[in-house]
Coordinates of C-alpha atoms and ligand atoms in Angstrom, one line a residue:
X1 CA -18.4 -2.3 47.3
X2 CA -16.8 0.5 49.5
X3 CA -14.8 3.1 47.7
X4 CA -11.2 3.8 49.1
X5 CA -11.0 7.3 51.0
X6 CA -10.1 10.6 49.3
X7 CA -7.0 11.9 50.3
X8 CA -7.7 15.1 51.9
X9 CA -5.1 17.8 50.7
X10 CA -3.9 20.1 53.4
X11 CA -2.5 23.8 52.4
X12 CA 0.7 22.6 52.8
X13 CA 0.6 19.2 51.1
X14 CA -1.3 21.1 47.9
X15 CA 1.7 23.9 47.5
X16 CA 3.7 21.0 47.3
X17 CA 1.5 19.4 44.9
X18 CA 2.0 22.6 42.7
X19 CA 5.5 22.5 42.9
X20 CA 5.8 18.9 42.0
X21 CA 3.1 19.7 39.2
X22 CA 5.2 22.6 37.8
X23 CA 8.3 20.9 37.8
X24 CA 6.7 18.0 36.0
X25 CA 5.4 20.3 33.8
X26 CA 8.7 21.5 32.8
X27 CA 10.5 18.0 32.6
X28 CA 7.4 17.1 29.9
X29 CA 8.1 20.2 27.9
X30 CA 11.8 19.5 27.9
X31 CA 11.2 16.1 26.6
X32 CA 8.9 17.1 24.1
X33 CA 11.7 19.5 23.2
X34 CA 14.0 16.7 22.7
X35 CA 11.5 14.6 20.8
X36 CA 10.6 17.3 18.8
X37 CA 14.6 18.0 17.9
X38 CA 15.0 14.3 17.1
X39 CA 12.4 14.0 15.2
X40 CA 13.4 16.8 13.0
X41 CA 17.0 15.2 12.6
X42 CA 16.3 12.2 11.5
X43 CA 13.8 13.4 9.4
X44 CA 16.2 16.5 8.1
X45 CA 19.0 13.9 7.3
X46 CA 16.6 12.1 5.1
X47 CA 15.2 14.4 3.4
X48 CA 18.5 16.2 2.9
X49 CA 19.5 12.6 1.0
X50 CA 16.7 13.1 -1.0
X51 CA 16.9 16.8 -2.2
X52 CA 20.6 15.8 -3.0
X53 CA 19.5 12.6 -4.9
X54 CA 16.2 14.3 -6.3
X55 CA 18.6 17.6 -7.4
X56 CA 21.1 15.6 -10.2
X57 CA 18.3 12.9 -11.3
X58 CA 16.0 16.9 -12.0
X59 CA 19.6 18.2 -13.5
X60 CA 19.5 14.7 -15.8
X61 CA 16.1 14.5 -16.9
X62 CA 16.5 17.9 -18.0
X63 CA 19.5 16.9 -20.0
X64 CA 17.7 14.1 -21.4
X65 CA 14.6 16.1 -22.8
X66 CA 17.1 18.4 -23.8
X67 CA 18.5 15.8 -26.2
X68 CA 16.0 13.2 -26.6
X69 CA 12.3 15.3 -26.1
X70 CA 11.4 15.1 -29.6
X71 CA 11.8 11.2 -29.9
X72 CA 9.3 8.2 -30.2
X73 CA 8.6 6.0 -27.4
X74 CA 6.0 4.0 -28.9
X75 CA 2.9 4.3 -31.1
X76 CA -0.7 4.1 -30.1
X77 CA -3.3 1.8 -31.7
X78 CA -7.2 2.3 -32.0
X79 CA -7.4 -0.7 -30.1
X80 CA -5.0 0.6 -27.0
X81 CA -7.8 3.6 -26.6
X82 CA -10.5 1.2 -26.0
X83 CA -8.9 -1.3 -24.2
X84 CA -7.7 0.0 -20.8
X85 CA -4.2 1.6 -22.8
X86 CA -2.3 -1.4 -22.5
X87 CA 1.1 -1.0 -23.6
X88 CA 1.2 2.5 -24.0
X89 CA 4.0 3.6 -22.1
X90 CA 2.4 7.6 -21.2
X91 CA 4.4 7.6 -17.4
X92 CA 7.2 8.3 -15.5
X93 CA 7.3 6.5 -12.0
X94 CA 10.7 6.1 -10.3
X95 CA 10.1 3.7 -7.7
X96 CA 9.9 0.3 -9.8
X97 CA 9.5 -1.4 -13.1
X98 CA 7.2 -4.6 -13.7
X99 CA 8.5 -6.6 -16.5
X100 CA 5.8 -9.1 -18.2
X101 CA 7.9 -12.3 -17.5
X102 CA 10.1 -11.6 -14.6
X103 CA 7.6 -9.7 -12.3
X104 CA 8.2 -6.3 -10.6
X105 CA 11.8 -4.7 -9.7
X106 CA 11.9 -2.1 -7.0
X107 CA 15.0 0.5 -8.4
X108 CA 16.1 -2.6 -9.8
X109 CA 16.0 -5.3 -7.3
X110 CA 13.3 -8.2 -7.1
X111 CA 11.1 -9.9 -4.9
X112 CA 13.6 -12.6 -4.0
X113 CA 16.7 -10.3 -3.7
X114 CA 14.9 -7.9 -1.5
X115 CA 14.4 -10.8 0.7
X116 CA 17.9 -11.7 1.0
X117 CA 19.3 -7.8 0.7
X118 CA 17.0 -5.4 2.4
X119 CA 17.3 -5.3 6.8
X120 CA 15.1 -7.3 8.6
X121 CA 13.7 -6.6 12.2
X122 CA 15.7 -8.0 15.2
X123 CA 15.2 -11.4 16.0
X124 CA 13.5 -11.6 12.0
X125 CA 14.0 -12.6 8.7
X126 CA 11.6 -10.9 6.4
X127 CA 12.4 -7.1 5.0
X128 CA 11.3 -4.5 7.4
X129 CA 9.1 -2.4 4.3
X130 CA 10.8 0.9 6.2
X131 CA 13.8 -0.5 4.4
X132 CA 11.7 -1.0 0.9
X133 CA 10.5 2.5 1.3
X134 CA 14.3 3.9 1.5
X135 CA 15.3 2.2 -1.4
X136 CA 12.3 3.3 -3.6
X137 CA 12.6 7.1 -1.7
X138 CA 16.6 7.7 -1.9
X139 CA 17.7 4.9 -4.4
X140 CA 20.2 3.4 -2.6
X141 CA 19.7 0.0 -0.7
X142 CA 19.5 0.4 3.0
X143 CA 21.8 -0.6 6.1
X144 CA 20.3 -1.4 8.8
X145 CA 20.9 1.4 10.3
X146 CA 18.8 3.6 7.4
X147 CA 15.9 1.3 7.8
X148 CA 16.1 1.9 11.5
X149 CA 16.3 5.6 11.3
X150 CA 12.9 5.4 9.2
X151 CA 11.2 3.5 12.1
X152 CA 12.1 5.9 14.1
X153 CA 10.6 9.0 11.9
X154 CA 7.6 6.8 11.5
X155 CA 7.3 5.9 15.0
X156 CA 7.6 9.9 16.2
X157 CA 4.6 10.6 13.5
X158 CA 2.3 7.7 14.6
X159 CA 0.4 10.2 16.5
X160 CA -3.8 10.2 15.0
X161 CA -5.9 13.1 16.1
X162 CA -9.2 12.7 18.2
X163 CA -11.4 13.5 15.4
X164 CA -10.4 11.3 13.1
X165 CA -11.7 8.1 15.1
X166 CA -14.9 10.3 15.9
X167 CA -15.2 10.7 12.4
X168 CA -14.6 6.9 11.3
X169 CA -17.2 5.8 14.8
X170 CA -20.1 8.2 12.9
X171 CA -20.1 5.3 10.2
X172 CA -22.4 2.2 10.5
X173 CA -21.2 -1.1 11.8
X174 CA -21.8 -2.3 8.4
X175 CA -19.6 0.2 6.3
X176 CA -16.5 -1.6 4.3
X177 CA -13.6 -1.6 6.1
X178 CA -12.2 0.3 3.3
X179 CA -15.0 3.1 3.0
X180 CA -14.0 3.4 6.5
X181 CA -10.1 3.9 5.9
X182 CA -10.7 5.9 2.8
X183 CA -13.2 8.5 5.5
X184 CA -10.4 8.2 8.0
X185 CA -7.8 9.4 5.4
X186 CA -9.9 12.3 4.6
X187 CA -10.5 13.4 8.4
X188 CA -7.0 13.5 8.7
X189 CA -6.1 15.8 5.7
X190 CA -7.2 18.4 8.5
X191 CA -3.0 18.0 9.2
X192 CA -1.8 18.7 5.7
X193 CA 1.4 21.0 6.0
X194 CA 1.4 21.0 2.1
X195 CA -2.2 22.5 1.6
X196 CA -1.3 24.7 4.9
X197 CA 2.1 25.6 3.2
X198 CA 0.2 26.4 -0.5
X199 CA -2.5 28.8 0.9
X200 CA 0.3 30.9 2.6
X201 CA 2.1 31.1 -0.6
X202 CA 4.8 28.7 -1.5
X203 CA 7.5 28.4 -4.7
X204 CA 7.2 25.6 -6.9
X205 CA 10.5 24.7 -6.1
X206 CA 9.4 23.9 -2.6
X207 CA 6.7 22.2 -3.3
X208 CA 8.4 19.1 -2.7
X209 CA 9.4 20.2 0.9
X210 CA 5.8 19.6 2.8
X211 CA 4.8 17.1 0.3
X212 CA 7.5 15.2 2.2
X213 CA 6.4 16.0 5.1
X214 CA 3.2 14.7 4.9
X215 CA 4.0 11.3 2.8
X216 CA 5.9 10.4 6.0
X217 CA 3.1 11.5 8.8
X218 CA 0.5 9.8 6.8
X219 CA 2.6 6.4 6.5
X220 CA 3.2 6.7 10.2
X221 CA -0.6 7.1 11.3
X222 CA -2.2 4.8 8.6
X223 CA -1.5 1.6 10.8
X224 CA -3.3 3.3 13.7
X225 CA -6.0 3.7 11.5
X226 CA -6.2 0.6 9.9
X227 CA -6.0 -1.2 13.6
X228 CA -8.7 1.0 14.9
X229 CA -11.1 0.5 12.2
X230 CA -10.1 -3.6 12.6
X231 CA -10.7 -3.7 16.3
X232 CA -13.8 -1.5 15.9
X233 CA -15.6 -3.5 13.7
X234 CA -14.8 -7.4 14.7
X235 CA -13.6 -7.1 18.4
X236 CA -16.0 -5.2 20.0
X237 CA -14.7 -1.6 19.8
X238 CA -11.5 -2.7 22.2
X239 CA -8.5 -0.9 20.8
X240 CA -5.0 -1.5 21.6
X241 CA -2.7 1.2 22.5
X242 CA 0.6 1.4 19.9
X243 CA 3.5 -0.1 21.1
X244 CA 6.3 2.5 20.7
X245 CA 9.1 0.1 20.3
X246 CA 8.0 -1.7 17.4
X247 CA 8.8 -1.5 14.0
X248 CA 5.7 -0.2 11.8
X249 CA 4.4 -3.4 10.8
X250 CA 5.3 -5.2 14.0
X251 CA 2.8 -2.5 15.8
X252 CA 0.5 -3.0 13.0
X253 CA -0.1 -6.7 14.0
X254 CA 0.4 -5.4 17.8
X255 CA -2.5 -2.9 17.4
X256 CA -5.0 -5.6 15.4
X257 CA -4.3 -7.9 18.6
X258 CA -2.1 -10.6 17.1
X259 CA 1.4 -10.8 18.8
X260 CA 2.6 -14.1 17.4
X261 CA 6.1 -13.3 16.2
X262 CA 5.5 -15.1 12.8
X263 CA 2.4 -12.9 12.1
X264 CA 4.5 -10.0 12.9
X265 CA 7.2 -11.4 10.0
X266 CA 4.2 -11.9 7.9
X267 CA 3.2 -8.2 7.9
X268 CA 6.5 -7.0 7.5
X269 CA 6.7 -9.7 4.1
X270 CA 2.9 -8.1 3.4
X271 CA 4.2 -4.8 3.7
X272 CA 6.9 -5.1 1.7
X273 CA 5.7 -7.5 -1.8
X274 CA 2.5 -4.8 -2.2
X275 CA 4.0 -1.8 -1.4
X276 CA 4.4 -0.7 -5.1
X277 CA 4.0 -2.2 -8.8
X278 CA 4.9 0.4 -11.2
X279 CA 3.1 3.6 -11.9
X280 CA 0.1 2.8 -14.4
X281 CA -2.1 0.4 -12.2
X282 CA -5.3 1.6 -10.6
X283 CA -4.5 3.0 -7.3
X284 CA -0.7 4.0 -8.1
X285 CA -1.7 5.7 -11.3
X286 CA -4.5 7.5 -9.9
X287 CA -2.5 9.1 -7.0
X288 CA -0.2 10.2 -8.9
X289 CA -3.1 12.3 -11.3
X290 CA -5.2 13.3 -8.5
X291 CA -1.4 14.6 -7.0
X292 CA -1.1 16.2 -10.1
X293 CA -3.5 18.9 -9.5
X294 CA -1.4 19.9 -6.6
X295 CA -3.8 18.0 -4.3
X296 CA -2.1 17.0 -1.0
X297 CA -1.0 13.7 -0.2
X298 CA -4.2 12.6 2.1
X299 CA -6.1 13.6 -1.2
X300 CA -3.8 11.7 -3.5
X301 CA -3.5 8.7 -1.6
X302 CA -7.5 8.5 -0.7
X303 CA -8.3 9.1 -4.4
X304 CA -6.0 6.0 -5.0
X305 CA -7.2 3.8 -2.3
X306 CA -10.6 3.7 -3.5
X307 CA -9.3 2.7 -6.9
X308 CA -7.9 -0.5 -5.2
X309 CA -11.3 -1.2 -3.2
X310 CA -12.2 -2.4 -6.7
X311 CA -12.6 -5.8 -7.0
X312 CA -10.3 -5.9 -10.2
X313 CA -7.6 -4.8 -8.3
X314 CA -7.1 -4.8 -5.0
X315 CA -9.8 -6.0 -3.5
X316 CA -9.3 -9.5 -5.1
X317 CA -7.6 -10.6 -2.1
X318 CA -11.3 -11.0 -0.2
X319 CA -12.7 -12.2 -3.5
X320 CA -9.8 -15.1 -3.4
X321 CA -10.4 -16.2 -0.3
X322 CA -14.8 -15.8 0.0
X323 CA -14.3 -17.9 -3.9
X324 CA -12.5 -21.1 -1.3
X325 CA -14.3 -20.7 1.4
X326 CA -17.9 -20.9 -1.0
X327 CA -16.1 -24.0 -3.4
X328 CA -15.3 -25.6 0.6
X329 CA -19.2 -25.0 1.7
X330 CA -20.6 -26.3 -1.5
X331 CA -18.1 -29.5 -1.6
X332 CA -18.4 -30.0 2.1
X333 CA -14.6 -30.4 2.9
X334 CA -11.8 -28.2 3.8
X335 CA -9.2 -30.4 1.4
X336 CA -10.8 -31.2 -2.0
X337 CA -9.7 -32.8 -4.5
X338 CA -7.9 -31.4 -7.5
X339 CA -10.8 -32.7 -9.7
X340 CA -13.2 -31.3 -7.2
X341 CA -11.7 -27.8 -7.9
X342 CA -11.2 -28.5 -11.5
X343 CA -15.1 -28.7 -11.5
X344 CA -15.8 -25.6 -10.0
X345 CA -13.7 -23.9 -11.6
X346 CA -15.5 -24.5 -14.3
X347 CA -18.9 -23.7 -12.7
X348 CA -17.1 -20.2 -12.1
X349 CA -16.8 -19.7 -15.4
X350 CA -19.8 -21.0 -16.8
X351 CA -21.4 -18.6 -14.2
X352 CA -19.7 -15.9 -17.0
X353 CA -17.3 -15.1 -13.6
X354 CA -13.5 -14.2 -13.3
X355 CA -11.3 -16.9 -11.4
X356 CA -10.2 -14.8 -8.4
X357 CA -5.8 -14.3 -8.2
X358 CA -5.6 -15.4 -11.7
X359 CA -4.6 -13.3 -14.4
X360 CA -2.7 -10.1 -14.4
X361 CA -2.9 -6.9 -16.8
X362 CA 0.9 -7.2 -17.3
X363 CA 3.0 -10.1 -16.0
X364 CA 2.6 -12.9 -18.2
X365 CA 3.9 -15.8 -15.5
X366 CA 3.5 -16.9 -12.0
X367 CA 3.4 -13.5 -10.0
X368 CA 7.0 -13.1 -7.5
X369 CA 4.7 -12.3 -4.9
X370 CA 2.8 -15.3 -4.8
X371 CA 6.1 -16.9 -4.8
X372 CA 7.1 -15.3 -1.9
X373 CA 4.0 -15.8 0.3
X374 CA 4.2 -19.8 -0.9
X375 CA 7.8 -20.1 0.2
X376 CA 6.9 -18.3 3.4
X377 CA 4.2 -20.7 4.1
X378 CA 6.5 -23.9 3.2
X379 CA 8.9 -22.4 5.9
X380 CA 6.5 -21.5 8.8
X381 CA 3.1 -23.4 8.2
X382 CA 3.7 -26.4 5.4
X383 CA 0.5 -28.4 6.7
X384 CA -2.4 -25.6 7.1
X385 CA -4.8 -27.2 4.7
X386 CA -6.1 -23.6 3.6
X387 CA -2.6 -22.8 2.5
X388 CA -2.6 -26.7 1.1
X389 CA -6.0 -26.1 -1.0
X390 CA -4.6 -22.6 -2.4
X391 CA -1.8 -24.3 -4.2
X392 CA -3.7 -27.7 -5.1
X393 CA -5.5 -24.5 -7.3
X394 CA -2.1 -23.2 -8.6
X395 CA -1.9 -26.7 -9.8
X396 CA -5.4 -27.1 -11.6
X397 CA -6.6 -23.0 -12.6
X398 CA -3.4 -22.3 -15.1
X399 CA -4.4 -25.5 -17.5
X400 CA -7.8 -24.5 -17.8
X401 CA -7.8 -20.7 -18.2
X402 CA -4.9 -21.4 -20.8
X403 CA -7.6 -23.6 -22.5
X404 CA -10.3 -20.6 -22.9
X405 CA -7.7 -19.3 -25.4
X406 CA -8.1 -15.5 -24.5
X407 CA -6.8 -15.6 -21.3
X408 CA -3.7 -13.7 -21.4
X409 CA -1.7 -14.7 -18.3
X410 CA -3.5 -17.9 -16.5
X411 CA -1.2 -17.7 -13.7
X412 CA -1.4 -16.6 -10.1
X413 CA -0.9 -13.2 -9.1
X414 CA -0.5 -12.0 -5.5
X415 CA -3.9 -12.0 -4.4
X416 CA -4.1 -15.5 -4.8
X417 CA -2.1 -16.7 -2.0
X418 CA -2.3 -13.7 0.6
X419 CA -5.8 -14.7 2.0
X420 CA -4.9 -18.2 3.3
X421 CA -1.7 -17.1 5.1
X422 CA -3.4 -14.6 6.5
X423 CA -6.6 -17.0 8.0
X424 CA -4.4 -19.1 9.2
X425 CA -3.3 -17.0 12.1
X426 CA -6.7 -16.1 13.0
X427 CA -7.2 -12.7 10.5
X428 CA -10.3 -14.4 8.8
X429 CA -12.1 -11.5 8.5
X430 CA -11.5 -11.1 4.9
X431 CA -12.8 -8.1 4.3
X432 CA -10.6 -6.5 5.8
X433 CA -7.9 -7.8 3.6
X434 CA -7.6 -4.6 1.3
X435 CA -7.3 -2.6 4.0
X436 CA -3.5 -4.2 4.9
X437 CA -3.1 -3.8 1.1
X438 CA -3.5 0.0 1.1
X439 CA -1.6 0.3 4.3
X440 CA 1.3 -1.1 2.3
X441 CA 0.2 0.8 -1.2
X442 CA 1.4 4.3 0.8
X443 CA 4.9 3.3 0.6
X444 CA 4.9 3.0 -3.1
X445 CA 2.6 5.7 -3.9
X446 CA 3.8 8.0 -1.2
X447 CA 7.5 7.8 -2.3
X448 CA 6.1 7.9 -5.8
X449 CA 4.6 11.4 -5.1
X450 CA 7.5 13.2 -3.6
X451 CA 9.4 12.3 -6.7
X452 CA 6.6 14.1 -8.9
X453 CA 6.7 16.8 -6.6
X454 CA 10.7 17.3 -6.4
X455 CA 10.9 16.5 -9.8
X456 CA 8.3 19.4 -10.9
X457 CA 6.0 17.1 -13.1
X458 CA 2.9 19.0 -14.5
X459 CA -0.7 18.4 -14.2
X460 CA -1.6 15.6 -16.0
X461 CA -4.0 16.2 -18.6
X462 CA -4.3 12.9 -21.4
X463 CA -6.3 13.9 -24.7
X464 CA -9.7 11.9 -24.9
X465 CA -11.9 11.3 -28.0
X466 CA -15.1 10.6 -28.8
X467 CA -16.3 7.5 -31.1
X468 CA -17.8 10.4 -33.8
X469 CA -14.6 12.1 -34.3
X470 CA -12.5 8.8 -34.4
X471 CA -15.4 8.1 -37.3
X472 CA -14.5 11.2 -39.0
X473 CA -10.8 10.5 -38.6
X474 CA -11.0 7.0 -40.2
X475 CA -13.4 8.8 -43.2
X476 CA -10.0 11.0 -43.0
X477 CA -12.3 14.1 -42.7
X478 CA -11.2 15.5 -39.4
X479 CA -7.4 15.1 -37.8
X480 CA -7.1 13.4 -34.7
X481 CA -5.9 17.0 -32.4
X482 CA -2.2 16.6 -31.1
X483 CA -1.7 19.9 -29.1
Ligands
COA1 C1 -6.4 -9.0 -13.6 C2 -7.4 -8.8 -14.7 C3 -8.4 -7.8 -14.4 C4 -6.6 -8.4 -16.0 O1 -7.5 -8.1 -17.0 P1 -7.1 -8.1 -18.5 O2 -5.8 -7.4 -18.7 O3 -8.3 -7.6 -19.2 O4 -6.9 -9.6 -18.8 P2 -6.9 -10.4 -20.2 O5 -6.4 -9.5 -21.3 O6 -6.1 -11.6 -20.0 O7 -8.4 -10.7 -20.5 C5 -8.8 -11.4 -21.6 C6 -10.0 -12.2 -21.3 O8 -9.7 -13.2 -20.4 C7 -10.6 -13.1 -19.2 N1 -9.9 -13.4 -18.0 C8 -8.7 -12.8 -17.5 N2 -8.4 -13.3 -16.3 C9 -9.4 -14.2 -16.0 C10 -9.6 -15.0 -14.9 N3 -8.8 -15.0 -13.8 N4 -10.7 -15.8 -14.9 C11 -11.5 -15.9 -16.0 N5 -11.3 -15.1 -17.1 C12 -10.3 -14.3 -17.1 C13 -11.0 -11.6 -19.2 O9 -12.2 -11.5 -18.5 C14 -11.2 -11.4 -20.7 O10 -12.4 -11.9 -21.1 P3 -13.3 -11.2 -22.2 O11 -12.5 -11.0 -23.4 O12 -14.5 -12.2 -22.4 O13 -13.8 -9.9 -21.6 C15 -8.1 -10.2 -15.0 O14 -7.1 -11.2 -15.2 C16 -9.0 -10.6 -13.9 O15 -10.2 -10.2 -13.8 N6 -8.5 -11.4 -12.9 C17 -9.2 -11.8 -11.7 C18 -9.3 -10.7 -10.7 C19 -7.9 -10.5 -10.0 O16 -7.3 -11.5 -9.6 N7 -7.5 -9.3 -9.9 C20 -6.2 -9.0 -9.2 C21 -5.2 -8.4 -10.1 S1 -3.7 -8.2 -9.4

């Protein structure tokens, strides 16, 4: 194939070349100026809400301890210290409360009135999570135009440094899609203003300040991430540039390749039911400990997102959804029959194996977030028979765990319905599943973490014991140290 000519640049034509390069150079840098100057006003009216909101609640708490410090909360049994501390309330987290029968509240609100309350996207109906993030950040339910002003920050943050995909294409093929995202974190903590902020010298009163900072860059680049390590791994390394109109979960499913609308709604109703579920579970507690030590927010949030790879937490989403697909191989149809999944259920659990979805550490009923994603797929896909065999399992798993006796919640939580939505419009590798669910996590323990920072909590620091002295203790020959 011939190659169109080079233009040939006389004298002339390149002086004018310069000058149209200079002057171009001068209209970028003046609307990088402006960029940069909107960024930091939407951002500064933000954050000013929050140092006024974060001020009286600091002013109240110290009021509170003031008064109240010295009094019981609750006691701890021998039990509670071998058994994963159930029960024992040891934490303050701000941005919502789980409560064993009516599932989680965010400041107050639940699943179902956050649908109907919080600001949707144009043209939508689901929350857009910028909104959820607002109302756990500032405390106050959104307008639209609050949720909007988040995009906005979010979108003008979206920006990932080179090295960060370098780093993530050094790892194998093979590598978890969440070992990926945790190692992509972790290449960019290179842009932590907080750790850059500390090593100059900063005020613990200010501590707060950059934290902020960086909550909200990491939020904004973690869908970039998250899309780049999807289209890297299962469509041949071809990325998709971000869309800088959409909203952040609408580019999400942009930048993974889907642009069905409903998909889009989808991730904003992802992105909004597992954004947060009260401070003590695995990934929300432990970024709020490893933020304790002062470590920045890339460090915090990592640390926490490879407590949810567990498969106890949030990586039962793949678990969920490999448990169908392996019951649909072995029975050789996509729509058994409730007996049919009666009976492997029991061969799960003769096999000494958990029933994936089922069972939660707190809520004792049917889990608002499976709720949610059910009535979702009533209203936009009723007849997938995925979606159809996920609650012909609702019907049959309660009844027999509730049989075994120990079980202590047989019901569904919100792993067990996110899978089948989620195959249905073509996102079947489920692998990947975790990695939407930490995307969303950041908003809860993000928000979370500024309020530990503004509100000047210490390093946390639990006391352990071993079995010998608790021997001793019983034998009533040694106290049990409360320092
Ligand atoms: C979520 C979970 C880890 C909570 O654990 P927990 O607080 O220890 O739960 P319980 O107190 O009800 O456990 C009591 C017993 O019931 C068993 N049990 C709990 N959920 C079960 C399930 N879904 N299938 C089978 N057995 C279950 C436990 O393994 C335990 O058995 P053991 O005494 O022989 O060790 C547990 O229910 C589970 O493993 N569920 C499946 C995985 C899952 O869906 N995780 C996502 C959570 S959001």
């Amino acid at each position: 194939m011939r190659r169109p000519p080079v233009p040939v640049r006389t004298g002339n034509s390149s002086a004018k070349a310069g000058a149209h390069k200079k002057s171009f150079l001068i209209f970028c840098a003046v609307i990088k100026q402006k960029q940069l100057q909107l960024k930091y006003m939407a951002i500064a009216t933000i954050k000013e809400r929050f140092k006024t909101k974060a001020d009286a609640a600091s002013q109240e708490i110290k009021e509170l301890l003031k008064q109240h410090g010295q009094k019981k909360i609750g006691e701890v049994t021998l039990a509670q210290i071998y058994q994963g501390m159930r029960g024992v309330t040891g934490l303050v987290s701000e941005t919502s409360l789980l409560d064993a029968q009516e599932g989680i509240r965010f400041r107050g609100y639940s699943i179902p009135e956050l649908r109907e309350k919080l600001p949707p996207a144009k043209g939508g109906s689901e929350p857009l999570p910028e909104g959820l993030f607002y109302l756990m950040l500032i405390g106050d339910l959104p307008t639209q135009e609050d949720a909007n002003e988040i995009t906005s920050v979010l979108q003008r943050r979206s920006h990932v440094p080179n090295h960060v995909f370098d780093t993530i294409d050094a790892l194998p093929l093979n590598t978890h899609p969440m070992t990926m995202f945790v190692i992509g974190v972790m290449a960019l903590q290179t842009e932590s203003n907080f750790s850059k902020e500390y090593a100059k010298g900063l005020a613990k009163k200010d501590y707060w300040s950059p934290m902020f900072d960086d909550a909200m860059d990491l939020i904004a680049r973690l869908p970039r991430i998250a899309a780049y390590i999807y289209r890297r791994k299962y469509k041949n390394n071809e990325h998709i540039q971000p869309n800088g109109l959409l909203d952040w979960a609408g580019n999400l499913a942009h930048m993974m390749g889907f642009e069905n609308e409903s998909f889009k709604e989808l991730m904003r109703l992802y992105m909004t039911i597992h954004a947060d579920h009260e401070g003590g579970n695995v990934s929300a507690h432990t970024t709020h400990l490893v933020g304790s030590a002062l470590s920045d927010p890339y460090l915090s949030y990592a640390a926490g997102m490879n407590g949810l790879a567990g498969p106890l937490h949030g990586l039962a989403n793949q678990e969920v959804i490999k448990w169908i697909f392996e019951m649909e191989d072995e029975l050789g149809t996509d729509s058994p029959t409730k007996e049919q999944i009666s009976d492997y259920v029991q061969k799960t659990l003769s096999a000494g194996k958990v029933v994936p979805g089922y069972g939660h550490a707190v809520l004792r009923k049917t889990d608002p977030r499976f709720t949610a994603q059910m009535e979702f797929a009533k209203k936009h896909i009723p007849d997938d028979k995925l979606v159809n065999t996920v609650w012909k399992v609702y019907e049959t798993v309660p009844s027999i765990l509730q049989s075994l006796g120990k079980v202590k919640n047989p019901w569904p939580n919100v792993d067990a319905h996110s899978g089948a939505l989620l195959v249905h419009y073509g996102l079947v590798e489920y692998e990947f599943y975790t990695v939407l669910f930490a995307v969303s996590r950041a908003l809860g323990v993000m928000a979370s973490l500024i309020w530990d920072r503004a509100l000047g909590f210490p390093i946390e620091r639990p006391k352990s014991v071993t079995t010998e002295s608790v021997k001793l203790w019983l034998e009533e020959k040694e106290e049990i140290w409360e320092g």
